[in-house]
PDB file of C-alpha atoms and ligand atoms in Angstrom:
ATOM      1  CA  MET A  15      32.981 -26.594  22.239  1.00  0.00           C
ATOM      2  CA  THR A  16      30.403 -25.196  19.803  1.00  0.00           C
ATOM      3  CA  THR A  17      30.447 -25.076  16.038  1.00  0.00           C
ATOM      4  CA  GLU A  18      28.133 -24.836  13.045  1.00  0.00           C
ATOM      5  CA  LEU A  19      28.118 -27.410  10.294  1.00  0.00           C
ATOM      6  CA  SER A  20      26.198 -28.399   7.211  1.00  0.00           C
ATOM      7  CA  PHE A  21      24.804 -31.923   7.233  1.00  0.00           C
ATOM      8  CA  ALA A  22      23.446 -33.859   4.313  1.00  0.00           C
ATOM      9  CA  THR A  23      20.324 -35.748   5.374  1.00  0.00           C
ATOM     10  CA  LYS A  24      19.473 -39.173   4.060  1.00  0.00           C
ATOM     11  CA  HIS A  25      16.793 -37.507   1.942  1.00  0.00           C
ATOM     12  CA  GLY A  26      19.548 -35.661   0.114  1.00  0.00           C
ATOM     13  CA  THR A  27      18.732 -32.183   1.497  1.00  0.00           C
ATOM     14  CA  VAL A  28      21.358 -30.140   3.277  1.00  0.00           C
ATOM     15  CA  ILE A  29      20.568 -28.763   6.700  1.00  0.00           C
ATOM     16  CA  GLN A  30      22.472 -26.336   8.876  1.00  0.00           C
ATOM     17  CA  VAL A  31      23.167 -27.555  12.376  1.00  0.00           C
ATOM     18  CA  HIS A  32      24.529 -26.076  15.544  1.00  0.00           C
ATOM     19  CA  LEU A  33      26.691 -28.500  17.482  1.00  0.00           C
ATOM     20  CA  LEU A  34      27.410 -28.175  21.191  1.00  0.00           C
ATOM     21  CA  SER A  35      29.754 -30.700  22.785  1.00  0.00           C
ATOM     22  CA  VAL A  36      30.763 -30.771  26.489  1.00  0.00           C
ATOM     23  CA  PRO A  37      32.956 -33.224  28.372  1.00  0.00           C
ATOM     24  CA  TYR A  38      30.861 -35.607  30.407  1.00  0.00           C
ATOM     25  CA  LYS A  39      31.347 -35.835  34.157  1.00  0.00           C
ATOM     26  CA  ALA A  40      30.355 -38.984  36.005  1.00  0.00           C
ATOM     27  CA  ALA A  41      30.308 -38.764  39.820  1.00  0.00           C
ATOM     28  CA  GLY A  42      32.268 -35.482  39.627  1.00  0.00           C
ATOM     29  CA  VAL A  43      35.112 -36.837  37.473  1.00  0.00           C
ATOM     30  CA  TYR A  44      35.655 -36.351  33.787  1.00  0.00           C
ATOM     31  CA  VAL A  45      35.378 -39.597  31.902  1.00  0.00           C
ATOM     32  CA  ASP A  46      36.480 -39.985  28.339  1.00  0.00           C
ATOM     33  CA  GLN A  47      33.051 -39.130  26.968  1.00  0.00           C
ATOM     34  CA  TYR A  48      31.320 -36.101  25.506  1.00  0.00           C
ATOM     35  CA  ARG A  49      27.711 -35.057  25.658  1.00  0.00           C
ATOM     36  CA  THR A  50      26.789 -33.573  22.289  1.00  0.00           C
ATOM     37  CA  VAL A  51      23.661 -31.677  21.327  1.00  0.00           C
ATOM     38  CA  ILE A  52      22.981 -31.126  17.647  1.00  0.00           C
ATOM     39  CA  THR A  53      20.274 -28.581  16.779  1.00  0.00           C
ATOM     40  CA  ASP A  54      18.814 -28.090  13.332  1.00  0.00           C
ATOM     41  CA  VAL A  55      19.182 -24.334  12.724  1.00  0.00           C
ATOM     42  CA  THR A  56      18.256 -24.343   9.024  1.00  0.00           C
ATOM     43  CA  GLU A  57      15.109 -22.331   9.606  1.00  0.00           C
ATOM     44  CA  LYS A  58      16.792 -19.899  11.986  1.00  0.00           C
ATOM     45  CA  LYS A  59      19.463 -19.243   9.348  1.00  0.00           C
ATOM     46  CA  LEU A  60      16.744 -18.577   6.768  1.00  0.00           C
ATOM     47  CA  TYR A  61      15.097 -16.073   9.099  1.00  0.00           C
ATOM     48  CA  GLU A  62      18.423 -14.366   9.693  1.00  0.00           C
ATOM     49  CA  ARG A  63      19.034 -14.014   5.966  1.00  0.00           C
ATOM     50  CA  GLU A  64      15.489 -12.692   5.464  1.00  0.00           C
ATOM     51  CA  LEU A  65      15.999 -10.141   8.256  1.00  0.00           C
ATOM     52  CA  ALA A  66      19.235  -8.948   6.655  1.00  0.00           C
ATOM     53  CA  ARG A  67      17.378  -8.584   3.338  1.00  0.00           C
ATOM     54  CA  LEU A  68      14.612  -6.569   5.022  1.00  0.00           C
ATOM     55  CA  ASP A  69      17.247  -4.349   6.615  1.00  0.00           C
ATOM     56  CA  ARG A  70      18.641  -3.572   3.190  1.00  0.00           C
ATOM     57  CA  LEU A  71      15.132  -2.893   1.880  1.00  0.00           C
ATOM     58  CA  ASN A  72      14.540  -0.498   4.771  1.00  0.00           C
ATOM     59  CA  LEU A  73      17.679   1.337   3.803  1.00  0.00           C
ATOM     60  CA  VAL A  74      16.437   1.656   0.224  1.00  0.00           C
ATOM     61  CA  GLY A  75      13.099   2.917   1.562  1.00  0.00           C
ATOM     62  CA  GLU A  76      14.800   5.506   3.730  1.00  0.00           C
ATOM     63  CA  MET A  77      16.958   6.680   0.836  1.00  0.00           C
ATOM     64  CA  ALA A  78      13.897   6.926  -1.404  1.00  0.00           C
ATOM     65  CA  GLY A  79      12.227   9.025   1.301  1.00  0.00           C
ATOM     66  CA  GLY A  80      15.206  11.359   1.440  1.00  0.00           C
ATOM     67  CA  ILE A  81      15.365  11.810  -2.322  1.00  0.00           C
ATOM     68  CA  ALA A  82      11.605  12.339  -2.568  1.00  0.00           C
ATOM     69  CA  HIS A  83      11.886  15.142  -0.017  1.00  0.00           C
ATOM     70  CA  GLU A  84      14.699  16.812  -1.967  1.00  0.00           C
ATOM     71  CA  ILE A  85      12.642  16.657  -5.163  1.00  0.00           C
ATOM     72  CA  ARG A  86       9.403  17.807  -3.602  1.00  0.00           C
ATOM     73  CA  ASN A  87      10.751  21.002  -2.130  1.00  0.00           C
ATOM     74  CA  PRO A  88      11.891  22.536  -5.439  1.00  0.00           C
ATOM     75  CA  MET A  89       8.661  21.298  -7.067  1.00  0.00           C
ATOM     76  CA  THR A  90       6.635  23.183  -4.465  1.00  0.00           C
ATOM     77  CA  VAL A  91       8.558  26.348  -5.279  1.00  0.00           C
ATOM     78  CA  VAL A  92       8.008  25.904  -9.034  1.00  0.00           C
ATOM     79  CA  LYS A  93       4.313  25.242  -8.498  1.00  0.00           C
ATOM     80  CA  GLY A  94       4.008  28.319  -6.303  1.00  0.00           C
ATOM     81  CA  TYR A  95       5.480  30.544  -9.025  1.00  0.00           C
ATOM     82  CA  LEU A  96       3.315  28.941 -11.701  1.00  0.00           C
ATOM     83  CA  ASP A  97       0.222  29.658  -9.598  1.00  0.00           C
ATOM     84  CA  PHE A  98       1.390  33.220  -9.057  1.00  0.00           C
ATOM     85  CA  LEU A  99       2.355  33.971 -12.669  1.00  0.00           C
ATOM     86  CA  GLY A 100      -0.644  32.119 -14.096  1.00  0.00           C
ATOM     87  CA  GLN A 101      -2.932  34.641 -12.443  1.00  0.00           C
ATOM     88  CA  LYS A 102      -1.174  37.633 -14.014  1.00  0.00           C
ATOM     89  CA  LYS A 103      -3.005  39.529 -16.730  1.00  0.00           C
ATOM     90  CA  GLU A 104      -0.119  39.402 -19.179  1.00  0.00           C
ATOM     91  CA  PHE A 105      -0.160  35.582 -19.135  1.00  0.00           C
ATOM     92  CA  GLU A 106      -3.912  35.250 -19.555  1.00  0.00           C
ATOM     93  CA  LYS A 107      -3.632  33.825 -23.068  1.00  0.00           C
ATOM     94  CA  TYR A 108      -1.423  31.003 -21.711  1.00  0.00           C
ATOM     95  CA  ALA A 109      -3.896  29.996 -18.997  1.00  0.00           C
ATOM     96  CA  ASP A 110      -4.363  26.477 -20.406  1.00  0.00           C
ATOM     97  CA  ARG A 111      -0.584  25.901 -20.558  1.00  0.00           C
ATOM     98  CA  PHE A 112      -0.226  27.026 -16.961  1.00  0.00           C
ATOM     99  CA  GLN A 113      -2.987  24.613 -16.028  1.00  0.00           C
ATOM    100  CA  ILE A 114      -1.121  21.784 -17.770  1.00  0.00           C
ATOM    101  CA  MET A 115       2.166  22.623 -16.042  1.00  0.00           C
ATOM    102  CA  ILE A 116       0.460  22.689 -12.642  1.00  0.00           C
ATOM    103  CA  SER A 117      -1.446  19.459 -13.178  1.00  0.00           C
ATOM    104  CA  GLU A 118       1.723  17.705 -14.405  1.00  0.00           C
ATOM    105  CA  LEU A 119       3.486  18.785 -11.229  1.00  0.00           C
ATOM    106  CA  ASP A 120       0.539  17.469  -9.205  1.00  0.00           C
ATOM    107  CA  ARG A 121       0.833  14.188 -11.063  1.00  0.00           C
ATOM    108  CA  ALA A 122       4.560  13.915 -10.365  1.00  0.00           C
ATOM    109  CA  ASN A 123       3.829  14.623  -6.733  1.00  0.00           C
ATOM    110  CA  ALA A 124       1.177  11.890  -6.650  1.00  0.00           C
ATOM    111  CA  ILE A 125       3.662   9.400  -8.104  1.00  0.00           C
ATOM    112  CA  ILE A 126       6.184  10.269  -5.397  1.00  0.00           C
ATOM    113  CA  THR A 127       3.487   9.727  -2.751  1.00  0.00           C
ATOM    114  CA  GLU A 128       2.719   6.305  -4.227  1.00  0.00           C
ATOM    115  CA  TYR A 129       6.382   5.305  -4.326  1.00  0.00           C
ATOM    116  CA  LEU A 130       6.841   6.469  -0.751  1.00  0.00           C
ATOM    117  CA  THR A 131       3.900   4.379   0.436  1.00  0.00           C
ATOM    118  CA  LEU A 132       5.341   1.346  -1.318  1.00  0.00           C
ATOM    119  CA  ALA A 133       8.869   1.892  -0.020  1.00  0.00           C
ATOM    120  CA  ARG A 134       7.937   3.027   3.458  1.00  0.00           C
ATOM    121  CA  SER A 135       9.756   1.201   6.191  1.00  0.00           C
ATOM    122  CA  LYS A 136       7.903   2.957   8.987  1.00  0.00           C
ATOM    123  CA  ALA A 137       6.524   0.502  11.479  1.00  0.00           C
ATOM    124  CA  TYR A 138       2.822  -0.058  11.201  1.00  0.00           C
ATOM    125  CA  ASP A 139       1.298   2.590  13.436  1.00  0.00           C
ATOM    126  CA  ALA A 140      -2.409   1.871  13.709  1.00  0.00           C
ATOM    127  CA  LYS A 141      -4.794   3.404  16.230  1.00  0.00           C
ATOM    128  CA  PRO A 142      -8.449   2.688  16.986  1.00  0.00           C
ATOM    129  CA  GLU A 143     -10.346   4.757  14.443  1.00  0.00           C
ATOM    130  CA  ASN A 144     -13.771   4.770  12.917  1.00  0.00           C
ATOM    131  CA  LEU A 145     -13.673   4.242   9.186  1.00  0.00           C
ATOM    132  CA  ASN A 146     -16.881   6.298   8.819  1.00  0.00           C
ATOM    133  CA  GLU A 147     -15.214   9.341  10.395  1.00  0.00           C
ATOM    134  CA  ILE A 148     -12.251   9.057   8.024  1.00  0.00           C
ATOM    135  CA  ILE A 149     -14.617   8.835   5.054  1.00  0.00           C
ATOM    136  CA  LYS A 150     -16.784  11.758   6.249  1.00  0.00           C
ATOM    137  CA  ASP A 151     -13.666  13.936   6.336  1.00  0.00           C
ATOM    138  CA  LEU A 152     -12.906  12.944   2.748  1.00  0.00           C
ATOM    139  CA  ILE A 153     -16.340  13.469   1.208  1.00  0.00           C
ATOM    140  CA  SER A 154     -15.843  17.112   0.257  1.00  0.00           C
ATOM    141  CA  LEU A 155     -12.531  16.289  -1.417  1.00  0.00           C
ATOM    142  CA  ILE A 156     -14.072  13.417  -3.378  1.00  0.00           C
ATOM    143  CA  GLU A 157     -17.076  15.568  -4.300  1.00  0.00           C
ATOM    144  CA  THR A 158     -14.744  18.231  -5.683  1.00  0.00           C
ATOM    145  CA  ASP A 159     -13.130  15.531  -7.846  1.00  0.00           C
ATOM    146  CA  ALA A 160     -16.558  14.335  -8.991  1.00  0.00           C
ATOM    147  CA  ILE A 161     -18.109  17.735  -9.716  1.00  0.00           C
ATOM    148  CA  LYS A 162     -15.151  18.709 -11.921  1.00  0.00           C
ATOM    149  CA  ASP A 163     -16.119  15.879 -14.307  1.00  0.00           C
ATOM    150  CA  ASP A 164     -19.872  16.196 -13.840  1.00  0.00           C
ATOM    151  CA  LYS A 165     -20.209  12.995 -11.794  1.00  0.00           C
ATOM    152  CA  ASN A 166     -22.142  12.216  -8.618  1.00  0.00           C
ATOM    153  CA  ILE A 167     -21.317  10.692  -5.256  1.00  0.00           C
ATOM    154  CA  ASN A 168     -23.571   8.580  -3.029  1.00  0.00           C
ATOM    155  CA  VAL A 169     -22.439   7.853   0.504  1.00  0.00           C
ATOM    156  CA  GLU A 170     -24.160   5.306   2.763  1.00  0.00           C
ATOM    157  CA  LEU A 171     -22.419   4.766   6.083  1.00  0.00           C
ATOM    158  CA  GLU A 172     -23.875   2.235   8.538  1.00  0.00           C
ATOM    159  CA  GLY A 173     -22.804   1.997  12.181  1.00  0.00           C
ATOM    160  CA  ILE A 174     -19.528   0.069  12.368  1.00  0.00           C
ATOM    161  CA  PRO A 175     -17.122  -0.751  15.202  1.00  0.00           C
ATOM    162  CA  ASN A 176     -13.744   0.986  15.483  1.00  0.00           C
ATOM    163  CA  LEU A 177     -10.838  -0.690  13.749  1.00  0.00           C
ATOM    164  CA  PHE A 178      -7.089  -0.421  14.168  1.00  0.00           C
ATOM    165  CA  LEU A 179      -6.271   1.819  11.256  1.00  0.00           C
ATOM    166  CA  GLU A 180      -3.413   3.884   9.997  1.00  0.00           C
ATOM    167  CA  LYS A 181      -5.440   6.916   8.990  1.00  0.00           C
ATOM    168  CA  ILE A 182      -3.125   8.364   6.360  1.00  0.00           C
ATOM    169  CA  ASP A 183      -3.000   5.003   4.558  1.00  0.00           C
ATOM    170  CA  ILE A 184      -6.767   4.570   4.648  1.00  0.00           C
ATOM    171  CA  ILE A 185      -7.183   8.049   3.176  1.00  0.00           C
ATOM    172  CA  GLN A 186      -4.790   7.210   0.354  1.00  0.00           C
ATOM    173  CA  MET A 187      -6.449   3.866  -0.348  1.00  0.00           C
ATOM    174  CA  THR A 188      -9.953   5.396  -0.386  1.00  0.00           C
ATOM    175  CA  LEU A 189      -8.879   8.219  -2.705  1.00  0.00           C
ATOM    176  CA  ASN A 190      -7.145   5.799  -5.081  1.00  0.00           C
ATOM    177  CA  LEU A 191     -10.249   3.603  -5.281  1.00  0.00           C
ATOM    178  CA  THR A 192     -12.687   6.485  -5.661  1.00  0.00           C
ATOM    179  CA  ARG A 193     -10.537   8.182  -8.309  1.00  0.00           C
ATOM    180  CA  ASN A 194     -10.309   4.935 -10.269  1.00  0.00           C
ATOM    181  CA  GLY A 195     -14.095   4.567  -9.998  1.00  0.00           C
ATOM    182  CA  LEU A 196     -14.770   8.149 -11.094  1.00  0.00           C
ATOM    183  CA  GLY A 197     -12.273   7.773 -13.936  1.00  0.00           C
ATOM    184  CA  ALA A 198     -14.035   4.649 -15.173  1.00  0.00           C
ATOM    185  CA  MET A 199     -17.356   6.443 -15.747  1.00  0.00           C
ATOM    186  CA  ASP A 200     -18.664   8.865 -18.321  1.00  0.00           C
ATOM    187  CA  ALA A 201     -20.152  12.208 -17.287  1.00  0.00           C
ATOM    188  CA  GLY A 202     -23.355  11.849 -15.267  1.00  0.00           C
ATOM    189  CA  GLY A 203     -22.176   8.592 -13.631  1.00  0.00           C
ATOM    190  CA  TYR A 204     -22.752   7.695  -9.977  1.00  0.00           C
ATOM    191  CA  LEU A 205     -20.094   6.506  -7.554  1.00  0.00           C
ATOM    192  CA  THR A 206     -21.352   4.850  -4.371  1.00  0.00           C
ATOM    193  CA  MET A 207     -19.361   4.457  -1.176  1.00  0.00           C
ATOM    194  CA  LYS A 208     -20.768   2.206   1.518  1.00  0.00           C
ATOM    195  CA  THR A 209     -19.615   0.892   4.861  1.00  0.00           C
ATOM    196  CA  PHE A 210     -21.347  -1.942   6.711  1.00  0.00           C
ATOM    197  CA  THR A 211     -20.600  -4.993   8.798  1.00  0.00           C
ATOM    198  CA  LYS A 212     -21.035  -8.573   7.697  1.00  0.00           C
ATOM    199  CA  GLU A 213     -19.950 -11.709   9.544  1.00  0.00           C
ATOM    200  CA  LYS A 214     -17.298 -10.148  11.783  1.00  0.00           C
ATOM    201  CA  GLU A 215     -15.999  -7.966   8.990  1.00  0.00           C
ATOM    202  CA  VAL A 216     -16.246  -4.258   8.381  1.00  0.00           C
ATOM    203  CA  ILE A 217     -16.628  -3.719   4.683  1.00  0.00           C
ATOM    204  CA  LEU A 218     -15.898  -0.650   2.631  1.00  0.00           C
ATOM    205  CA  ALA A 219     -17.519  -0.980  -0.793  1.00  0.00           C
ATOM    206  CA  ILE A 220     -16.802   1.463  -3.601  1.00  0.00           C
ATOM    207  CA  SER A 221     -18.957   0.964  -6.692  1.00  0.00           C
ATOM    208  CA  ASP A 222     -18.886   2.686 -10.028  1.00  0.00           C
ATOM    209  CA  ARG A 223     -21.140   2.400 -13.050  1.00  0.00           C
ATOM    210  CA  GLY A 224     -18.302   2.221 -15.537  1.00  0.00           C
ATOM    211  CA  LYS A 225     -17.703  -0.398 -18.186  1.00  0.00           C
ATOM    212  CA  GLY A 226     -16.088  -2.924 -15.856  1.00  0.00           C
ATOM    213  CA  ILE A 227     -12.674  -4.562 -15.976  1.00  0.00           C
ATOM    214  CA  PRO A 228     -12.186  -7.165 -18.710  1.00  0.00           C
ATOM    215  CA  PRO A 229     -10.858 -10.552 -17.491  1.00  0.00           C
ATOM    216  CA  GLU A 230      -7.493 -10.080 -19.196  1.00  0.00           C
ATOM    217  CA  HIS A 231      -6.995  -6.855 -17.210  1.00  0.00           C
ATOM    218  CA  LEU A 232      -8.340  -8.266 -13.968  1.00  0.00           C
ATOM    219  CA  ASP A 233      -5.415 -10.709 -13.820  1.00  0.00           C
ATOM    220  CA  LYS A 234      -2.992  -7.824 -14.076  1.00  0.00           C
ATOM    221  CA  MET A 235      -4.504  -5.678 -11.318  1.00  0.00           C
ATOM    222  CA  GLY A 236      -1.945  -5.463  -8.555  1.00  0.00           C
ATOM    223  CA  ILE A 237       1.043  -5.761 -10.870  1.00  0.00           C
ATOM    224  CA  PRO A 238       3.104  -2.581 -10.552  1.00  0.00           C
ATOM    225  CA  PHE A 239       2.857  -0.239 -13.556  1.00  0.00           C
ATOM    226  CA  PHE A 240      -0.140  -1.974 -15.123  1.00  0.00           C
ATOM    227  CA  THR A 241      -2.288   0.827 -16.506  1.00  0.00           C
ATOM    228  CA  THR A 242      -4.683   1.299 -19.401  1.00  0.00           C
ATOM    229  CA  LYS A 243      -4.612   5.093 -19.079  1.00  0.00           C
ATOM    230  CA  ASP A 244      -2.484   7.478 -21.118  1.00  0.00           C
ATOM    231  CA  SER A 245      -1.253   9.265 -18.050  1.00  0.00           C
ATOM    232  CA  GLY A 246      -1.768   6.489 -15.489  1.00  0.00           C
ATOM    233  CA  THR A 247       0.948   5.375 -13.091  1.00  0.00           C
ATOM    234  CA  GLY A 248      -0.259   1.824 -12.615  1.00  0.00           C
ATOM    235  CA  LEU A 249       0.639   2.160  -8.943  1.00  0.00           C
ATOM    236  CA  GLY A 250      -2.676   3.200  -7.410  1.00  0.00           C
ATOM    237  CA  PHE A 251      -4.085  -0.253  -7.012  1.00  0.00           C
ATOM    238  CA  VAL A 252      -0.746  -1.783  -5.943  1.00  0.00           C
ATOM    239  CA  VAL A 253      -0.688   0.799  -3.175  1.00  0.00           C
ATOM    240  CA  CYS A 254      -4.254  -0.201  -2.181  1.00  0.00           C
ATOM    241  CA  TYR A 255      -3.232  -3.854  -1.991  1.00  0.00           C
ATOM    242  CA  LYS A 256      -0.217  -3.045   0.139  1.00  0.00           C
ATOM    243  CA  ILE A 257      -2.273  -0.867   2.492  1.00  0.00           C
ATOM    244  CA  ALA A 258      -4.979  -3.531   2.802  1.00  0.00           C
ATOM    245  CA  ALA A 259      -2.344  -6.188   3.547  1.00  0.00           C
ATOM    246  CA  ARG A 260      -0.838  -4.013   6.290  1.00  0.00           C
ATOM    247  CA  HIS A 261      -4.289  -3.898   7.863  1.00  0.00           C
ATOM    248  CA  ASN A 262      -4.877  -7.627   7.426  1.00  0.00           C
ATOM    249  CA  ALA A 263      -7.706  -6.668   5.118  1.00  0.00           C
ATOM    250  CA  ALA A 264      -8.579  -8.296   1.814  1.00  0.00           C
ATOM    251  CA  ILE A 265      -9.721  -6.623  -1.386  1.00  0.00           C
ATOM    252  CA  ASP A 266     -12.336  -8.368  -3.518  1.00  0.00           C
ATOM    253  CA  ILE A 267     -13.368  -7.107  -6.926  1.00  0.00           C
ATOM    254  CA  GLN A 268     -16.766  -7.648  -8.512  1.00  0.00           C
ATOM    255  CA  THR A 269     -16.958  -6.440 -12.064  1.00  0.00           C
ATOM    256  CA  SER A 270     -19.324  -6.600 -15.004  1.00  0.00           C
ATOM    257  CA  PRO A 271     -19.911  -4.472 -18.110  1.00  0.00           C
ATOM    258  CA  THR A 272     -22.241  -2.280 -16.037  1.00  0.00           C
ATOM    259  CA  GLY A 273     -19.740  -1.411 -13.338  1.00  0.00           C
ATOM    260  CA  THR A 274     -17.201  -2.433 -10.754  1.00  0.00           C
ATOM    261  CA  THR A 275     -17.243  -2.734  -6.973  1.00  0.00           C
ATOM    262  CA  PHE A 276     -14.145  -2.909  -4.809  1.00  0.00           C
ATOM    263  CA  PHE A 277     -14.771  -4.473  -1.385  1.00  0.00           C
ATOM    264  CA  VAL A 278     -12.163  -3.827   1.274  1.00  0.00           C
ATOM    265  CA  LYS A 279     -12.827  -6.314   4.084  1.00  0.00           C
ATOM    266  CA  PHE A 280     -11.411  -5.640   7.525  1.00  0.00           C
ATOM    267  CA  GLY A 281     -11.682  -8.367  10.142  1.00  0.00           C
ATOM    268  CA  PHE A 282     -12.578  -7.151  13.645  1.00  0.00           C
ATOM    269  CA  GLY A 283     -12.026 -10.221  15.769  1.00  0.00           C
ATOM    270  CA  VAL A 284     -14.538 -12.382  17.589  1.00  0.00           C
TER     271      VAL A 284
HETATM  272  N1  LIG B  29     -12.989   1.061 -11.190  1.00  0.00           N
HETATM  273  C1  LIG B  29     -12.338   0.629 -12.271  1.00  0.00           C
HETATM  274  N2  LIG B  29     -13.003   0.354 -13.428  1.00  0.00           N
HETATM  275  C2  LIG B  29     -12.364  -0.091 -14.530  1.00  0.00           C
HETATM  276  N3  LIG B  29     -11.025  -0.315 -14.573  1.00  0.00           N
HETATM  277  C3  LIG B  29     -10.304  -0.056 -13.459  1.00  0.00           C
HETATM  278  C4  LIG B  29     -10.908   0.421 -12.253  1.00  0.00           C
HETATM  279  N4  LIG B  29      -9.939   0.556 -11.323  1.00  0.00           N
HETATM  280  C5  LIG B  29      -8.791   0.210 -11.914  1.00  0.00           C
HETATM  281  N5  LIG B  29      -8.984  -0.153 -13.198  1.00  0.00           N
HETATM  282  C6  LIG B  29      -7.968  -0.618 -14.158  1.00  0.00           C
HETATM  283  O1  LIG B  29      -6.781  -0.931 -13.464  1.00  0.00           O
HETATM  284  C7  LIG B  29      -5.691  -0.161 -13.964  1.00  0.00           C
HETATM  285  C8  LIG B  29      -4.692   0.114 -12.850  1.00  0.00           C
HETATM  286  O2  LIG B  29      -5.239   0.995 -11.892  1.00  0.00           O
HETATM  287  P1  LIG B  29      -4.248   1.825 -10.968  1.00  0.00           P
HETATM  288  O3  LIG B  29      -3.273   0.896 -10.339  1.00  0.00           O
HETATM  289  O4  LIG B  29      -5.048   2.685 -10.068  1.00  0.00           O
HETATM  290  O5  LIG B  29      -3.403   2.706 -11.991  1.00  0.00           O
HETATM  291  P2  LIG B  29      -3.892   3.955 -12.877  1.00  0.00           P
HETATM  292  O6  LIG B  29      -5.165   4.484 -12.289  1.00  0.00           O
HETATM  293  O7  LIG B  29      -2.754   4.928 -12.747  1.00  0.00           O
HETATM  294  O8  LIG B  29      -4.043   3.416 -14.275  1.00  0.00           O
HETATM  295  C9  LIG B  29      -6.332   1.047 -14.601  1.00  0.00           C
HETATM  296  O9  LIG B  29      -5.514   1.624 -15.593  1.00  0.00           O
HETATM  297  C10 LIG B  29      -7.624   0.458 -15.173  1.00  0.00           C
HETATM  298  O10 LIG B  29      -7.389  -0.187 -16.394  1.00  0.00           O
HETATM  299 MG1  LIG B  30      -5.549   4.789 -10.296  1.00  0.00          MG
END
């Protein structure tokens, strides 16, 4: 017979056990004895509960994905018409309003992207990639961001080994960090992006010459919705943390009143 029971241990804790009891045969005949095996399954039960919880979370993630899709499609249509109408002569005097409507839609879209990254249940799908190649593809996009606000970009990429990376996530993380860095500086500021290796780690360092992060804000970095910006989401850095964690990478922050550097440190084995 098998059964599951709760036992109180002599330390006062309760453990879950699995009990298996079989009649004992001696020299081929059943004697009036049982062989009983009791296994502590407390931890297994915990894992099972955790797996069930993750399953529910996955469901929430999938639903979020579905809803995001349904919201994005109509937004794309609205944005398309705004672009189209905004270029018409008769709406010329409303050009700034059109610009606001379009940039608000872009912002809403960015928030959906951040939520999706946080909720995504998709299995981690990394391939061998070179971080430098991913960054090279992004430079023109980052430069466009920088030029708009009269800021400058420096890129210094050293030879680095390939890493197992999920490209789309690395793109999002890099853009979030560079946009935060650009946003932290006044016009004329320099943002530097570097990659290099150090002690079995590939490091991506993104430095700005902004005013730094005060200690009372530093503690709050990584808490969802923490933002000091009027139109911030407070999700950008949380997303970066999540992406780094998925890659077994760590993020270190060095900050002072003359600027901030974010180091993303990827281990590449021995
Ligand atoms: N490079 C930086 N320099 C100064 N402060 C920063 C920097 N990066 C992030 N922060 C601070 O962390 C907050 C949270 O950043 P983030 O999660 O990206 O959200 P958001 O950019 O929407 O505010 C910012 O509002 C800002 O106060
Ligand atoms: Mg941000």
